[in-house]
Amino acid sequence: MNRHQWWRDAVIYQVYVRSFLDSTGDGIGDLAGVRAGLPYLKKLGVDGIWLSPFYPSPQHDHGYDVADYRGVDPVFGDLAEFDLLMTAARRLGIRVLLDIVPNHCSSEHPWFREALAAAPGSPARARFHFADGRGPDGSQPPNNWHSMFGGPAWTRVTEADGRPGQWYLHMFTPEQPDWNWRTPEIAAEFDRVLRFWLDRGVDGFRIDVAAGLFKHPELPDSDDPEADARTRDSVNPLAWNQPEVHEVWRRWRSLCEEYADRDGRERLLVGEVSVPTAREHALYVRPDELHQAFFFDLLSAPWDADAFRKVVSEAMQDIAGTGSTVTWVLNNHDQVRTVTRYGEPATEGSGLGAARARAAALLMLALPGAAYIYQGEELGLPEVVDLPDDVLTDPIFHRTGSRARVRDGCRVPLPWSGQASPFGFTSGAEAAKPWLPQPDYFAEYATERALADTRSFWHLYRDGLQLRASLPQLGEGTLRWLDTPPDVLAFVRGDGLVCAVNFGTSPATAPVTGTPLLSSGPCPAGVLPGSTAAWWPA
């Protein structure tokens, strides 16, 4: 059957549900709010949305601690509201991806509660990583691994007789026990979970911690036990990127192909894959595994022409060479917002950070493959860097006591309209305050204001998406680098569309004469100002 592989050059908008739009007045975004915002996203021009977890959860890690993979937490709505959202999205031609969390669950998941009540060595405990402690009284953890969110990766339980007992593994928080994928029952259960949502019409899944799942079978000590906590990345080779994980993605790919064979509609698997090199990344997107995996190297690259060129070249060589397409991303719910990141050490919305973020957006949208946009990036939102300690909810802060790399600042609810909080995010006479406080300066970034200002970030993204959809040179394909002066990066797409970025602060000679089709800032003919990107026709 000839199937349209829509995902190869799709632009997907990440919806962080609790911060998108609140329909009930409780101060927390919900699925009905997402449905109300779909026309806005259609106008922006994205191909689909990725929804952060909305499953029943105690919210210790904002839904990435899942208690029930087949339901909707009441704070976000219910299954009937989800079905309405799917119907509305389908009517607008917007595809819907769900966030699936297969590495760990909530400590309130029924299977983990069953494991706590069961005896050591029982089938219930085999679903997780339970192990005896070290030392004569078992009071030391089974190994020296540390959690990515700080502290030991093990927690000791109290057994049914009241005595201290075994330990269980959690690579994030104690409220997120890791599944043991070496137990076949886990794979079978996730097959059922995927089918439940595919039967409700979803177009695919974003897979959390896709390089995780399997741990070294002997759970040995690590040579660098604090590496994950220090880098906030999946770098412990004993806990991540084990070879057996690829069999899971082959199994899931086969399941998605089964659904696609029924109706000709491709379902997408896109993985959060944190591995050291583009070559290792490429192993996850082989033809029988994940369709795509986020390429984070562009996000982490310093603002430097040579660094960006190296990252793009390696991705095109190693990842596109598998038959997949590169999945580019500049930001997500775990990262400092682009405007602030590119403007550091300055704070909110410095002119330099904003200019660089605008240029980076045009660069990303001109690259071959797919692109993901985190909500609020199209508004140019800066990171909220001064949230008081008493409102921070990120478990990293509560486990480490440090504000370094805490993620709440990029998760503050979106501003939609007005001059004061809640900026249209929530409404009603009895409306609660947004779950994280919005700063006064968010008024400058409100969607209502952005749509009315043709010079705004929103119009840059909208115009870029419209051109990307209309120009055959963009989307999937190849690129050819052009010779450029220092600090300038330029490449040709297809039969002659040129994208160039000036990473410096001084104007440079443009690689193409004439007026650009689109630029991230004022761009006179023949000149490419500093911290500016532009697209030209051949």
Coordinates of C-alpha atoms in Angstrom, one line a residue:
M1 CA 0.0 0.0 0.0
N2 CA 1.3 3.5 -0.9
R3 CA 1.3 5.5 2.3
H4 CA 2.1 9.2 2.7
Q5 CA 5.0 9.6 5.1
W6 CA 3.7 13.0 6.4
W7 CA 6.2 12.9 9.3
R8 CA 9.3 13.3 7.2
D9 CA 9.1 17.1 7.0
A10 CA 6.3 17.8 9.5
V11 CA 6.4 20.8 11.9
I12 CA 5.0 19.8 15.2
Y13 CA 4.0 22.1 18.1
Q14 CA 4.7 20.9 21.6
V15 CA 1.7 21.6 23.9
Y16 CA 2.6 21.6 27.5
V17 CA -1.0 21.1 28.5
R18 CA -1.0 22.5 32.0
S19 CA 0.5 25.8 30.7
F20 CA -1.3 26.2 27.4
L21 CA -4.9 27.4 28.1
D22 CA -7.2 26.8 31.2
S23 CA -10.9 26.3 30.4
T24 CA -12.1 25.7 33.9
G25 CA -10.7 28.5 36.0
D26 CA -8.6 26.3 38.3
G27 CA -5.3 27.9 37.1
I28 CA -4.2 24.8 35.3
G29 CA -4.4 24.2 31.5
D30 CA -6.5 21.3 30.3
L31 CA -7.6 19.4 27.2
A32 CA -10.6 21.6 26.6
G33 CA -8.2 24.5 26.6
V34 CA -6.1 22.8 24.0
R35 CA -9.2 22.2 21.9
A36 CA -10.0 25.9 22.2
G37 CA -6.5 26.8 21.0
L38 CA -6.5 24.6 17.9
P39 CA -7.7 27.4 15.5
Y40 CA -4.7 29.5 16.8
L41 CA -2.3 26.7 15.9
K42 CA -4.0 26.1 12.6
K43 CA -3.4 29.8 11.8
L44 CA 0.2 29.5 12.8
G45 CA 0.6 26.7 10.3
V46 CA 1.8 23.7 12.2
D47 CA 1.2 20.1 10.9
G48 CA 0.5 18.6 14.3
I49 CA 0.8 18.8 18.1
W50 CA 2.5 16.8 20.7
L51 CA 0.6 16.7 24.0
S52 CA 2.6 16.5 27.3
P53 CA 1.3 13.7 29.6
F54 CA -2.3 14.2 30.8
Y55 CA -2.7 10.7 32.3
P56 CA -3.9 10.2 35.9
S57 CA -0.9 11.1 38.1
P58 CA 0.0 12.4 41.5
Q59 CA 2.0 15.1 39.6
H60 CA 5.3 14.6 41.4
D61 CA 7.0 15.3 38.0
H62 CA 4.1 17.0 36.2
G63 CA 2.6 13.9 34.7
Y64 CA 5.8 12.0 33.9
D65 CA 4.9 9.9 36.9
V66 CA 2.0 8.0 35.3
A67 CA -0.4 6.1 37.6
D68 CA -2.7 4.9 34.7
Y69 CA -1.6 4.9 31.1
R70 CA -5.2 4.5 29.8
G71 CA -7.0 7.5 31.3
V72 CA -7.1 11.3 31.7
D73 CA -6.4 13.0 35.0
P74 CA -9.5 14.9 36.2
V75 CA -7.4 18.1 36.4
F76 CA -7.1 17.9 32.6
G77 CA -10.6 16.5 31.7
D78 CA -11.7 13.0 30.8
L79 CA -11.7 10.6 27.9
A80 CA -14.8 12.2 26.4
E81 CA -13.0 15.5 26.3
F82 CA -10.0 13.8 24.7
D83 CA -12.3 12.4 22.0
L84 CA -13.7 15.9 21.4
L85 CA -10.1 17.2 21.0
M86 CA -9.3 14.4 18.5
T87 CA -12.4 15.2 16.5
A88 CA -11.6 18.9 16.4
A89 CA -8.0 18.3 15.5
R90 CA -8.9 15.9 12.7
R91 CA -11.4 18.5 11.3
L92 CA -8.6 21.1 11.1
G93 CA -6.1 18.7 9.6
I94 CA -3.9 18.8 12.8
R95 CA -2.3 15.5 13.8
V96 CA -2.0 14.5 17.4
L97 CA 0.9 12.8 19.1
L98 CA 0.8 11.6 22.7
D99 CA 3.7 11.6 25.2
I100 CA 4.3 8.0 26.3
V101 CA 6.5 7.3 29.4
P102 CA 7.8 3.7 29.2
N103 CA 11.0 3.9 31.3
H104 CA 9.1 4.4 34.7
C105 CA 5.7 4.9 36.2
S106 CA 4.3 6.5 39.3
S107 CA 4.8 5.0 42.7
E108 CA 1.0 5.1 42.9
H109 CA 0.6 2.8 39.8
P110 CA -1.4 -0.3 40.9
W111 CA 1.4 -2.6 39.8
F112 CA 4.0 -0.8 42.0
R113 CA 1.6 -0.8 45.0
E114 CA 1.2 -4.6 44.4
A115 CA 5.0 -4.9 44.3
L116 CA 5.3 -3.1 47.7
A117 CA 2.8 -5.5 49.3
A118 CA 4.4 -8.6 47.7
A119 CA 7.4 -10.6 49.0
P120 CA 11.0 -10.3 47.7
G121 CA 11.4 -12.5 44.6
S122 CA 7.7 -12.4 43.7
P123 CA 6.4 -11.9 40.1
A124 CA 5.0 -8.5 41.2
R125 CA 8.5 -7.3 42.2
A126 CA 10.0 -8.6 39.0
R127 CA 8.1 -5.9 37.1
F128 CA 10.5 -3.4 38.7
H129 CA 14.1 -3.4 39.8
F130 CA 14.0 -4.6 43.4
A131 CA 17.3 -5.8 44.9
D132 CA 18.8 -6.6 48.3
G133 CA 21.0 -3.9 49.8
R134 CA 24.7 -4.3 50.5
G135 CA 26.4 -4.6 53.8
P136 CA 25.7 -7.0 56.6
D137 CA 22.2 -5.5 57.3
G138 CA 21.4 -4.5 53.7
S139 CA 21.4 -0.9 54.7
Q140 CA 23.5 0.3 51.7
P141 CA 22.0 0.6 48.2
P142 CA 22.6 -2.2 45.7
N143 CA 24.9 -0.1 43.7
N144 CA 26.4 3.4 43.6
W145 CA 24.2 4.9 40.8
H146 CA 22.7 8.4 41.3
S147 CA 19.4 9.7 40.0
M148 CA 19.4 12.2 37.2
F149 CA 17.4 14.5 39.5
G150 CA 20.0 14.3 42.3
G151 CA 20.6 11.8 45.2
P152 CA 20.8 8.0 45.1
A153 CA 18.9 6.1 42.5
W154 CA 17.7 3.6 45.1
T155 CA 15.0 3.8 47.9
R156 CA 14.6 1.2 50.6
V157 CA 11.1 -0.1 51.3
T158 CA 9.5 -1.3 54.5
E159 CA 8.4 -5.0 54.2
A160 CA 5.0 -6.3 55.3
D161 CA 6.5 -7.4 58.7
G162 CA 7.6 -3.8 59.4
R163 CA 11.3 -4.4 58.9
P164 CA 13.6 -2.6 56.5
G165 CA 13.7 -4.6 53.3
Q166 CA 14.8 -4.4 49.7
W167 CA 15.6 -1.4 47.6
Y168 CA 14.0 -0.3 44.3
L169 CA 15.6 1.6 41.4
H170 CA 14.4 5.0 40.2
M171 CA 16.7 6.9 37.8
F172 CA 14.6 10.1 38.4
T173 CA 12.7 10.5 41.6
P174 CA 11.6 7.9 44.3
E175 CA 8.0 8.5 43.1
Q176 CA 9.1 7.2 39.6
P177 CA 10.1 3.6 39.9
D178 CA 11.8 2.2 36.8
W179 CA 10.1 -0.6 35.0
N180 CA 12.1 -3.8 34.5
W181 CA 11.8 -4.5 30.7
R182 CA 13.6 -7.8 31.1
T183 CA 10.2 -9.1 32.4
P184 CA 8.1 -9.9 29.3
E185 CA 4.9 -8.8 31.0
I186 CA 6.0 -5.1 30.6
A187 CA 6.3 -5.3 26.8
A188 CA 2.9 -6.9 26.6
E189 CA 1.3 -4.3 28.8
F190 CA 2.7 -1.4 26.7
D191 CA 1.4 -3.1 23.6
R192 CA -2.0 -2.9 25.1
V193 CA -1.5 0.8 26.1
L194 CA -0.4 1.8 22.5
R195 CA -3.4 0.0 21.0
F196 CA -5.8 1.7 23.4
W197 CA -4.7 5.2 22.1
L198 CA -4.2 4.2 18.5
D199 CA -7.8 2.9 18.5
R200 CA -8.9 6.3 19.7
G201 CA -7.3 7.8 16.6
V202 CA -3.9 9.2 17.7
D203 CA -1.3 9.8 15.0
G204 CA 1.7 8.5 17.1
F205 CA 3.8 8.9 20.1
R206 CA 6.6 11.0 21.5
I207 CA 8.6 8.5 23.6
D208 CA 10.1 9.8 26.8
V209 CA 13.6 8.5 27.7
A210 CA 13.7 6.4 24.6
A211 CA 17.3 5.3 25.2
G212 CA 16.4 4.0 28.6
L213 CA 14.2 1.0 29.6
F214 CA 16.9 -1.6 29.9
K215 CA 19.6 -1.6 32.6
H216 CA 22.7 -3.7 32.8
P217 CA 21.5 -7.1 33.9
E218 CA 23.9 -7.3 36.8
L219 CA 23.4 -3.7 38.0
P220 CA 27.1 -3.2 38.7
D221 CA 28.7 -0.1 40.2
S222 CA 29.4 2.8 37.9
D223 CA 32.9 4.3 37.4
D224 CA 31.3 7.7 37.5
P225 CA 28.1 7.3 39.6
E226 CA 27.2 11.0 39.7
A227 CA 27.5 11.6 36.0
D228 CA 23.8 11.7 35.3
A229 CA 23.1 14.1 38.1
R230 CA 26.1 16.3 37.2
T231 CA 25.2 16.6 33.5
R232 CA 21.4 16.2 33.8
D233 CA 21.7 13.8 30.9
S234 CA 21.5 10.0 30.3
V235 CA 25.2 9.3 30.3
N236 CA 25.6 6.3 32.7
P237 CA 26.3 3.5 30.1
L238 CA 25.0 0.9 32.6
A239 CA 21.6 2.5 32.9
W240 CA 21.0 3.8 29.4
N241 CA 21.4 2.9 25.8
Q242 CA 21.5 -0.8 26.4
P243 CA 21.4 -2.9 23.2
E244 CA 18.2 -4.7 24.1
V245 CA 16.2 -1.4 23.8
H246 CA 16.2 -1.6 20.0
E247 CA 14.0 -4.7 20.1
V248 CA 11.3 -2.7 21.8
W249 CA 11.3 -0.1 19.0
R250 CA 11.2 -2.8 16.4
R251 CA 8.1 -4.2 18.2
W252 CA 6.5 -0.8 18.4
R253 CA 7.3 0.0 14.8
S254 CA 5.7 -3.2 13.7
L255 CA 2.6 -2.4 15.7
C256 CA 2.4 1.1 14.1
E257 CA 2.8 -0.5 10.7
E258 CA -0.1 -2.8 11.4
Y259 CA -2.4 0.2 11.9
A260 CA -1.0 2.0 8.9
D261 CA -1.6 -1.0 6.7
R262 CA -5.3 -0.9 7.7
D263 CA -6.0 2.6 6.5
G264 CA -2.9 4.0 4.8
R265 CA -2.3 6.5 7.6
E266 CA 1.2 6.6 8.9
R267 CA 1.6 6.6 12.7
L268 CA 4.7 8.2 14.0
L269 CA 7.2 7.2 16.7
V270 CA 9.6 10.0 17.7
G271 CA 12.0 9.3 20.5
E272 CA 13.7 11.4 23.1
V273 CA 17.1 9.9 22.5
S274 CA 20.0 11.2 24.5
V275 CA 23.2 9.5 23.3
P276 CA 26.8 10.8 22.9
T277 CA 27.1 10.9 19.1
A278 CA 25.1 11.4 15.9
R279 CA 26.2 7.9 14.9
E280 CA 24.7 6.3 17.9
H281 CA 21.6 8.4 17.5
A282 CA 21.3 7.0 14.0
L283 CA 20.9 3.5 15.3
Y284 CA 17.5 4.4 16.8
V285 CA 16.1 5.5 13.4
R286 CA 16.9 2.5 11.3
P287 CA 14.1 1.6 8.9
D288 CA 12.5 -1.0 11.3
E289 CA 12.9 1.1 14.5
L290 CA 11.7 4.6 15.4
H291 CA 10.6 6.8 12.6
Q292 CA 12.5 9.8 14.1
A293 CA 14.4 10.9 17.2
F294 CA 15.0 14.4 18.4
F295 CA 18.4 15.7 17.5
F296 CA 19.4 17.8 20.5
D297 CA 22.8 18.8 19.3
L298 CA 21.4 21.8 17.5
L299 CA 19.7 22.9 20.7
S300 CA 23.0 22.5 22.7
A301 CA 25.3 24.1 20.1
P302 CA 26.9 27.4 21.1
W303 CA 26.0 30.4 19.0
D304 CA 28.8 29.9 16.5
A305 CA 28.8 29.4 12.7
D306 CA 31.4 26.6 12.8
A307 CA 29.6 24.8 15.6
F308 CA 26.2 24.9 13.8
R309 CA 27.8 23.8 10.6
K310 CA 29.4 20.8 12.3
V311 CA 26.2 19.8 14.0
V312 CA 24.1 20.0 10.8
S313 CA 26.7 18.2 8.7
E314 CA 27.0 15.3 11.2
A315 CA 23.2 14.9 11.4
M316 CA 22.8 14.9 7.6
Q317 CA 25.6 12.3 7.2
D318 CA 24.7 9.9 10.0
I319 CA 21.0 10.3 10.6
A320 CA 19.6 11.1 7.1
G321 CA 21.8 8.3 5.8
T322 CA 19.6 5.7 7.6
G323 CA 16.6 6.7 5.4
S324 CA 15.0 8.7 8.2
T325 CA 15.0 12.5 8.3
V326 CA 16.6 14.6 11.0
T327 CA 14.2 15.9 13.7
W328 CA 15.4 19.4 14.6
V329 CA 14.6 21.1 17.9
L330 CA 15.7 24.4 19.5
N331 CA 13.7 24.1 22.7
N332 CA 11.4 22.0 24.9
H333 CA 9.8 21.8 28.3
D334 CA 13.2 20.8 29.9
Q335 CA 15.4 23.7 28.5
V336 CA 16.0 27.3 29.1
R337 CA 14.0 29.3 26.6
T338 CA 15.8 30.2 23.4
V339 CA 15.7 34.0 23.8
T340 CA 17.3 33.8 27.2
R341 CA 19.7 31.0 26.3
Y342 CA 21.1 32.9 23.3
G343 CA 21.1 36.2 25.3
E344 CA 23.1 35.0 28.3
P345 CA 24.4 36.3 30.5
A346 CA 21.7 39.0 30.0
T347 CA 18.2 38.2 31.3
E348 CA 14.7 38.4 30.0
G349 CA 14.4 39.1 26.3
S350 CA 17.6 41.0 25.7
G351 CA 17.8 42.4 22.2
L352 CA 20.7 40.1 21.3
G353 CA 19.0 37.0 22.6
A354 CA 15.8 37.8 20.7
A355 CA 17.7 38.5 17.4
R356 CA 19.6 35.3 17.7
A357 CA 16.4 33.3 18.5
R358 CA 14.7 34.7 15.5
A359 CA 17.6 33.8 13.2
A360 CA 17.9 30.3 14.7
A361 CA 14.2 29.8 14.0
L362 CA 14.6 30.6 10.3
L363 CA 17.7 28.4 10.1
M364 CA 15.8 25.4 11.7
L365 CA 12.8 25.8 9.4
A366 CA 15.1 25.8 6.4
L367 CA 16.9 22.6 7.3
P368 CA 16.0 19.3 5.7
G369 CA 13.7 17.1 7.8
A370 CA 11.1 17.7 10.5
A371 CA 11.0 20.5 13.2
Y372 CA 9.5 20.8 16.6
I373 CA 8.4 24.1 18.2
Y374 CA 7.9 24.4 21.9
Q375 CA 4.9 26.5 22.9
G376 CA 5.7 30.1 23.5
E377 CA 8.8 30.1 21.2
E378 CA 6.6 31.6 18.5
L379 CA 5.9 34.5 20.9
G380 CA 9.6 35.0 21.7
L381 CA 8.9 34.3 25.3
P382 CA 12.0 34.6 27.6
E383 CA 12.7 32.3 30.5
V384 CA 11.2 33.5 33.8
V385 CA 14.4 33.6 35.8
D386 CA 13.1 35.1 39.1
L387 CA 10.4 32.7 40.3
P388 CA 10.4 32.7 44.1
D389 CA 11.6 29.5 45.8
D390 CA 8.2 28.9 47.3
V391 CA 6.4 28.5 44.0
L392 CA 9.0 26.2 42.3
T393 CA 7.6 22.7 41.6
D394 CA 10.4 21.1 39.7
P395 CA 11.5 17.9 41.6
I396 CA 15.1 18.8 40.7
F397 CA 14.9 21.8 43.0
H398 CA 13.4 19.9 45.8
R399 CA 15.9 17.0 45.6
T400 CA 19.0 19.2 45.2
G401 CA 18.2 22.5 46.9
S402 CA 19.7 24.2 43.9
R403 CA 18.0 26.4 41.3
A404 CA 20.6 25.4 38.7
R405 CA 18.9 24.1 35.6
V406 CA 15.4 24.1 37.2
R407 CA 12.8 23.8 34.6
D408 CA 9.9 25.9 35.9
G409 CA 11.0 29.0 34.2
C410 CA 10.2 27.7 30.7
R411 CA 6.8 26.3 31.9
V412 CA 5.1 29.4 33.1
P413 CA 1.6 29.6 31.6
L414 CA 1.2 31.3 28.2
P415 CA 0.0 34.9 28.0
W416 CA -3.0 35.3 25.5
S417 CA -4.3 38.8 26.1
G418 CA -4.6 41.8 28.3
Q419 CA -2.2 43.8 30.4
A420 CA -2.1 41.8 33.7
S421 CA -2.0 38.2 34.9
P422 CA -3.6 35.8 34.1
F423 CA -3.3 37.4 30.6
G424 CA -6.3 35.4 29.3
F425 CA -4.7 32.0 30.3
T426 CA -7.6 31.5 32.7
S427 CA -10.9 33.3 33.1
G428 CA -14.1 33.5 35.1
A429 CA -15.2 35.4 38.2
E430 CA -13.8 32.7 40.5
A431 CA -10.7 31.9 38.5
A432 CA -7.7 30.8 40.4
K433 CA -4.2 32.2 39.9
P434 CA -2.1 30.4 37.2
W435 CA -0.3 27.5 38.7
L436 CA 3.0 29.4 38.2
P437 CA 3.0 33.2 38.5
Q438 CA 3.3 35.2 35.2
P439 CA 5.6 38.2 35.3
D440 CA 4.2 41.6 34.4
Y441 CA 6.4 41.9 31.3
F442 CA 4.4 39.0 29.8
A443 CA 2.0 41.6 28.6
E444 CA 4.6 42.5 25.8
Y445 CA 4.4 38.9 24.5
A446 CA 0.7 38.2 24.7
T447 CA -0.7 36.3 21.7
E448 CA -3.3 39.1 21.0
R449 CA -0.5 41.6 20.7
A450 CA 1.8 39.3 18.7
L451 CA -0.9 38.7 16.0
A452 CA -1.5 42.4 15.6
D453 CA 2.3 43.2 15.1
T454 CA 3.6 42.1 11.8
R455 CA 7.2 42.4 13.1
S456 CA 6.6 39.9 15.9
F457 CA 8.1 36.5 16.5
W458 CA 4.7 35.0 15.7
H459 CA 4.6 36.5 12.2
L460 CA 8.1 35.4 11.5
Y461 CA 7.2 31.8 12.4
R462 CA 3.9 32.0 10.6
D463 CA 5.5 33.4 7.4
G464 CA 8.3 30.8 7.7
L465 CA 5.8 27.9 8.0
Q466 CA 3.8 29.2 5.1
L467 CA 6.8 29.4 2.8
R468 CA 8.1 26.1 4.0
A469 CA 4.7 24.5 3.0
S470 CA 4.6 26.3 -0.4
L471 CA 8.2 26.0 -1.6
P472 CA 9.2 22.6 -2.9
Q473 CA 12.9 23.4 -2.0
L474 CA 12.1 23.2 1.7
G475 CA 11.1 20.3 3.9
E476 CA 12.7 17.0 3.1
G477 CA 15.8 16.8 0.9
T478 CA 19.5 17.7 1.0
L479 CA 21.5 20.9 1.4
R480 CA 24.7 22.2 -0.2
W481 CA 27.0 24.5 1.8
L482 CA 28.2 27.8 0.3
D483 CA 31.6 29.4 0.8
T484 CA 31.1 32.3 3.2
P485 CA 33.1 34.8 5.2
P486 CA 33.8 34.1 8.9
D487 CA 30.8 34.1 11.2
V488 CA 28.4 33.5 8.3
L489 CA 26.7 30.2 7.5
A490 CA 24.9 29.7 4.2
F491 CA 23.5 26.7 2.3
V492 CA 21.4 26.0 -0.8
R493 CA 18.2 23.9 -0.6
G494 CA 16.8 22.0 -3.6
D495 CA 16.9 23.9 -6.9
G496 CA 18.2 27.1 -5.4
L497 CA 16.7 28.5 -2.3
V498 CA 19.4 30.0 -0.1
C499 CA 19.4 30.3 3.7
A500 CA 22.1 32.3 5.4
V501 CA 22.8 33.3 9.0
N502 CA 25.2 35.9 10.3
F503 CA 26.4 34.7 13.7
G504 CA 28.5 37.8 14.2
T505 CA 27.4 41.3 15.3
S506 CA 28.7 43.2 12.3
P507 CA 27.0 43.3 8.8
A508 CA 28.4 41.0 6.2
T509 CA 28.0 40.7 2.5
A510 CA 24.9 38.6 1.7
P511 CA 25.5 35.4 -0.3
V512 CA 22.7 36.4 -2.8
T513 CA 21.9 39.8 -4.2
G514 CA 18.4 41.1 -4.2
T515 CA 15.6 41.3 -1.7
P516 CA 15.1 38.2 0.5
L517 CA 11.9 36.2 0.6
L518 CA 12.0 36.3 4.4
S519 CA 14.4 37.6 7.0
S520 CA 14.5 37.6 10.8
G521 CA 15.3 41.3 10.9
P522 CA 15.8 44.3 8.5
C523 CA 17.9 43.0 5.7
P524 CA 18.9 45.4 2.9
A525 CA 19.7 44.0 -0.5
G526 CA 23.2 42.7 -0.6
V527 CA 23.7 43.0 3.2
L528 CA 23.2 40.4 6.0
P529 CA 23.2 42.3 9.3
G530 CA 24.6 40.7 12.4
S531 CA 22.5 38.1 14.3
T532 CA 20.2 37.9 11.3
A533 CA 19.0 35.0 9.0
A534 CA 17.4 35.3 5.6
W535 CA 16.0 33.2 2.8
W536 CA 16.5 34.1 -0.8
P537 CA 15.2 32.6 -4.0
A538 CA 17.8 31.4 -6.6

